[in-house]
Amino acid sequence: MKQKLAIQGVKKLHEHLLQAAVGRSGDDAIRKISNAYIQFVRMHPGLYEASTRFPDANDKELQQAQESIVHLVVQVLQAYNLKEEMAIHMIRGLRSILHGFTSIEQMGGFGMPLDINKSYSILINTFIEGIHAVAINEDEYMQ
């Protein structure tokens, strides 16, 4: 039952991200899929948690669902002309930002009286600026 819920959560997340990405590219696409990720977790916190907590990583259906999200983000990152290895590093970074931010938010960890959405916006904009820097000097970052 938990495994099916995990698969359903990943598939629904993919659908949500895909809708946000359609017709967009580059910075706009990153912002839109990032916003969609945050919205998904806020709307479906239990489903998101079920999809990230202890699913059987060897399950082929789960792997396919997870790969569909990675493939979507790879497509979004094509606008930056990154080499495949760097694109994977950027995907890991974006996933870390989004999962970390939503996890802390869900636990009530942002207790200071500052706008959480402003913090998130600054974080995503900083990530996007980083992609531009990496795209210009990719070889330097790979050392």
PDB file of C-alpha atoms in Angstrom:
ATOM      1  CA  MET A   1       0.000   0.000   0.000  1.00  0.00           C
ATOM      2  CA  LYS A   2       2.806   2.429   0.936  1.00  0.00           C
ATOM      3  CA  GLN A   3       4.614   1.603  -2.306  1.00  0.00           C
ATOM      4  CA  LYS A   4       1.531   2.307  -4.427  1.00  0.00           C
ATOM      5  CA  LEU A   5       1.040   5.600  -2.607  1.00  0.00           C
ATOM      6  CA  ALA A   6       4.688   6.514  -3.245  1.00  0.00           C
ATOM      7  CA  ILE A   7       4.302   5.757  -6.959  1.00  0.00           C
ATOM      8  CA  GLN A   8       1.066   7.729  -7.144  1.00  0.00           C
ATOM      9  CA  GLY A   9       2.722  10.693  -5.430  1.00  0.00           C
ATOM     10  CA  VAL A  10       5.681  10.759  -7.811  1.00  0.00           C
ATOM     11  CA  LYS A  11       3.389  10.450 -10.842  1.00  0.00           C
ATOM     12  CA  LYS A  12       1.149  13.276  -9.621  1.00  0.00           C
ATOM     13  CA  LEU A  13       4.190  15.446  -8.922  1.00  0.00           C
ATOM     14  CA  HIS A  14       5.419  14.794 -12.468  1.00  0.00           C
ATOM     15  CA  GLU A  15       2.032  15.780 -13.915  1.00  0.00           C
ATOM     16  CA  HIS A  16       2.050  18.977 -11.870  1.00  0.00           C
ATOM     17  CA  LEU A  17       5.590  19.868 -12.981  1.00  0.00           C
ATOM     18  CA  LEU A  18       4.840  19.020 -16.609  1.00  0.00           C
ATOM     19  CA  GLN A  19       1.825  21.334 -16.681  1.00  0.00           C
ATOM     20  CA  ALA A  20       3.987  24.124 -15.298  1.00  0.00           C
ATOM     21  CA  ALA A  21       6.767  23.548 -17.833  1.00  0.00           C
ATOM     22  CA  VAL A  22       4.689  23.376 -21.012  1.00  0.00           C
ATOM     23  CA  GLY A  23       5.523  26.212 -23.366  1.00  0.00           C
ATOM     24  CA  ARG A  24       8.324  27.557 -21.200  1.00  0.00           C
ATOM     25  CA  SER A  25      12.092  27.387 -21.286  1.00  0.00           C
ATOM     26  CA  GLY A  26      15.156  28.605 -19.456  1.00  0.00           C
ATOM     27  CA  ASP A  27      14.776  30.773 -16.375  1.00  0.00           C
ATOM     28  CA  ASP A  28      10.998  30.984 -16.723  1.00  0.00           C
ATOM     29  CA  ALA A  29      10.674  27.195 -16.867  1.00  0.00           C
ATOM     30  CA  ILE A  30      12.869  26.729 -13.793  1.00  0.00           C
ATOM     31  CA  ARG A  31      10.790  29.240 -11.856  1.00  0.00           C
ATOM     32  CA  LYS A  32       7.525  27.649 -12.978  1.00  0.00           C
ATOM     33  CA  ILE A  33       8.495  24.045 -12.191  1.00  0.00           C
ATOM     34  CA  SER A  34      10.007  25.130  -8.882  1.00  0.00           C
ATOM     35  CA  ASN A  35       6.812  26.967  -7.970  1.00  0.00           C
ATOM     36  CA  ALA A  36       4.785  23.940  -9.044  1.00  0.00           C
ATOM     37  CA  TYR A  37       6.897  21.707  -6.797  1.00  0.00           C
ATOM     38  CA  ILE A  38       6.345  23.972  -3.798  1.00  0.00           C
ATOM     39  CA  GLN A  39       2.615  24.214  -4.550  1.00  0.00           C
ATOM     40  CA  PHE A  40       2.319  20.446  -4.882  1.00  0.00           C
ATOM     41  CA  VAL A  41       3.918  19.832  -1.512  1.00  0.00           C
ATOM     42  CA  ARG A  42       1.756  22.503   0.121  1.00  0.00           C
ATOM     43  CA  MET A  43      -1.416  21.055  -1.411  1.00  0.00           C
ATOM     44  CA  HIS A  44      -0.525  17.386  -0.853  1.00  0.00           C
ATOM     45  CA  PRO A  45       1.857  17.185   2.125  1.00  0.00           C
ATOM     46  CA  GLY A  46       0.902  13.622   3.063  1.00  0.00           C
ATOM     47  CA  LEU A  47       1.164  12.315  -0.483  1.00  0.00           C
ATOM     48  CA  TYR A  48       4.514  14.030  -0.938  1.00  0.00           C
ATOM     49  CA  GLU A  49       5.823  12.585   2.300  1.00  0.00           C
ATOM     50  CA  ALA A  50       4.626   9.124   1.270  1.00  0.00           C
ATOM     51  CA  SER A  51       6.483   9.453  -2.017  1.00  0.00           C
ATOM     52  CA  THR A  52       9.773  10.390  -0.356  1.00  0.00           C
ATOM     53  CA  ARG A  53       9.759   8.208   2.769  1.00  0.00           C
ATOM     54  CA  PHE A  54      11.121   4.724   2.448  1.00  0.00           C
ATOM     55  CA  PRO A  55       9.668   3.548  -0.853  1.00  0.00           C
ATOM     56  CA  ASP A  56      11.244   0.455  -2.411  1.00  0.00           C
ATOM     57  CA  ALA A  57      13.835   2.054  -4.674  1.00  0.00           C
ATOM     58  CA  ASN A  58      14.116  -1.149  -6.722  1.00  0.00           C
ATOM     59  CA  ASP A  59      10.480  -0.953  -7.864  1.00  0.00           C
ATOM     60  CA  LYS A  60      10.510  -0.518 -11.661  1.00  0.00           C
ATOM     61  CA  GLU A  61       7.298   1.516 -11.749  1.00  0.00           C
ATOM     62  CA  LEU A  62       8.650   3.900  -9.126  1.00  0.00           C
ATOM     63  CA  GLN A  63      11.957   4.206 -10.993  1.00  0.00           C
ATOM     64  CA  GLN A  64      10.117   5.074 -14.207  1.00  0.00           C
ATOM     65  CA  ALA A  65       8.036   7.713 -12.443  1.00  0.00           C
ATOM     66  CA  GLN A  66      11.147   9.243 -10.858  1.00  0.00           C
ATOM     67  CA  GLU A  67      13.012   9.155 -14.172  1.00  0.00           C
ATOM     68  CA  SER A  68      10.155  11.017 -15.847  1.00  0.00           C
ATOM     69  CA  ILE A  69      10.735  13.932 -13.463  1.00  0.00           C
ATOM     70  CA  VAL A  70      14.489  13.869 -14.089  1.00  0.00           C
ATOM     71  CA  HIS A  71      13.879  13.771 -17.854  1.00  0.00           C
ATOM     72  CA  LEU A  72      11.558  16.773 -17.593  1.00  0.00           C
ATOM     73  CA  VAL A  73      14.155  18.810 -15.713  1.00  0.00           C
ATOM     74  CA  VAL A  74      16.862  17.736 -18.194  1.00  0.00           C
ATOM     75  CA  GLN A  75      14.669  19.136 -20.964  1.00  0.00           C
ATOM     76  CA  VAL A  76      14.258  22.410 -19.079  1.00  0.00           C
ATOM     77  CA  LEU A  77      18.021  22.662 -18.562  1.00  0.00           C
ATOM     78  CA  GLN A  78      18.755  22.169 -22.272  1.00  0.00           C
ATOM     79  CA  ALA A  79      18.291  25.916 -22.700  1.00  0.00           C
ATOM     80  CA  TYR A  80      21.608  26.404 -20.878  1.00  0.00           C
ATOM     81  CA  ASN A  81      23.621  24.072 -23.134  1.00  0.00           C
ATOM     82  CA  LEU A  82      25.170  22.248 -20.185  1.00  0.00           C
ATOM     83  CA  LYS A  83      27.058  19.012 -20.663  1.00  0.00           C
ATOM     84  CA  GLU A  84      25.149  15.962 -19.450  1.00  0.00           C
ATOM     85  CA  GLU A  85      27.180  15.515 -16.276  1.00  0.00           C
ATOM     86  CA  MET A  86      26.764  19.160 -15.267  1.00  0.00           C
ATOM     87  CA  ALA A  87      23.040  18.996 -15.995  1.00  0.00           C
ATOM     88  CA  ILE A  88      22.762  16.091 -13.527  1.00  0.00           C
ATOM     89  CA  HIS A  89      24.660  18.117 -10.911  1.00  0.00           C
ATOM     90  CA  MET A  90      22.235  21.013 -11.453  1.00  0.00           C
ATOM     91  CA  ILE A  91      19.231  18.680 -11.152  1.00  0.00           C
ATOM     92  CA  ARG A  92      20.593  17.375  -7.857  1.00  0.00           C
ATOM     93  CA  GLY A  93      21.072  20.924  -6.649  1.00  0.00           C
ATOM     94  CA  LEU A  94      17.568  22.000  -7.606  1.00  0.00           C
ATOM     95  CA  ARG A  95      16.054  18.892  -6.035  1.00  0.00           C
ATOM     96  CA  SER A  96      18.009  19.543  -2.847  1.00  0.00           C
ATOM     97  CA  ILE A  97      16.780  23.118  -2.720  1.00  0.00           C
ATOM     98  CA  LEU A  98      13.144  22.199  -3.334  1.00  0.00           C
ATOM     99  CA  HIS A  99      13.002  19.143  -1.109  1.00  0.00           C
ATOM    100  CA  GLY A 100      14.971  20.835   1.654  1.00  0.00           C
ATOM    101  CA  PHE A 101      12.868  23.983   1.572  1.00  0.00           C
ATOM    102  CA  THR A 102       9.566  22.108   1.567  1.00  0.00           C
ATOM    103  CA  SER A 103      10.711  19.706   4.270  1.00  0.00           C
ATOM    104  CA  ILE A 104      11.758  22.520   6.589  1.00  0.00           C
ATOM    105  CA  GLU A 105       8.538  24.377   5.847  1.00  0.00           C
ATOM    106  CA  GLN A 106       6.398  21.294   6.559  1.00  0.00           C
ATOM    107  CA  MET A 107       8.135  20.826   9.910  1.00  0.00           C
ATOM    108  CA  GLY A 108       7.432  24.445  10.851  1.00  0.00           C
ATOM    109  CA  GLY A 109      11.126  25.237  10.801  1.00  0.00           C
ATOM    110  CA  PHE A 110      10.841  28.742   9.377  1.00  0.00           C
ATOM    111  CA  GLY A 111       9.886  30.507  12.583  1.00  0.00           C
ATOM    112  CA  MET A 112      11.240  33.981  11.947  1.00  0.00           C
ATOM    113  CA  PRO A 113       8.672  36.639  11.037  1.00  0.00           C
ATOM    114  CA  LEU A 114       9.854  36.964   7.433  1.00  0.00           C
ATOM    115  CA  ASP A 115       7.851  36.103   4.323  1.00  0.00           C
ATOM    116  CA  ILE A 116       8.656  32.470   3.465  1.00  0.00           C
ATOM    117  CA  ASN A 117       7.718  33.041  -0.178  1.00  0.00           C
ATOM    118  CA  LYS A 118      10.244  35.889  -0.409  1.00  0.00           C
ATOM    119  CA  SER A 119      12.952  33.605   0.997  1.00  0.00           C
ATOM    120  CA  TYR A 120      12.011  30.962  -1.548  1.00  0.00           C
ATOM    121  CA  SER A 121      12.051  33.464  -4.418  1.00  0.00           C
ATOM    122  CA  ILE A 122      15.518  34.697  -3.443  1.00  0.00           C
ATOM    123  CA  LEU A 123      16.752  31.114  -3.242  1.00  0.00           C
ATOM    124  CA  ILE A 124      15.446  30.154  -6.709  1.00  0.00           C
ATOM    125  CA  ASN A 125      16.758  33.368  -8.269  1.00  0.00           C
ATOM    126  CA  THR A 126      20.180  32.685  -6.748  1.00  0.00           C
ATOM    127  CA  PHE A 127      20.115  29.149  -8.155  1.00  0.00           C
ATOM    128  CA  ILE A 128      19.246  30.511 -11.604  1.00  0.00           C
ATOM    129  CA  GLU A 129      22.098  33.025 -11.424  1.00  0.00           C
ATOM    130  CA  GLY A 130      24.353  30.104 -10.545  1.00  0.00           C
ATOM    131  CA  ILE A 131      23.258  28.169 -13.625  1.00  0.00           C
ATOM    132  CA  HIS A 132      24.177  31.133 -15.789  1.00  0.00           C
ATOM    133  CA  ALA A 133      27.611  31.322 -14.151  1.00  0.00           C
ATOM    134  CA  VAL A 134      28.160  27.590 -14.633  1.00  0.00           C
ATOM    135  CA  ALA A 135      27.028  27.730 -18.250  1.00  0.00           C
ATOM    136  CA  ILE A 136      29.648  30.392 -18.982  1.00  0.00           C
ATOM    137  CA  ASN A 137      32.517  28.661 -17.152  1.00  0.00           C
ATOM    138  CA  GLU A 138      31.417  25.022 -16.992  1.00  0.00           C
ATOM    139  CA  ASP A 139      34.923  23.560 -17.264  1.00  0.00           C
ATOM    140  CA  GLU A 140      36.065  25.678 -14.322  1.00  0.00           C
ATOM    141  CA  TYR A 141      33.291  24.249 -12.137  1.00  0.00           C
ATOM    142  CA  MET A 142      34.117  20.653 -13.097  1.00  0.00           C
ATOM    143  CA  GLN A 143      37.614  20.752 -11.601  1.00  0.00           C
TER     144      GLN A 143
END
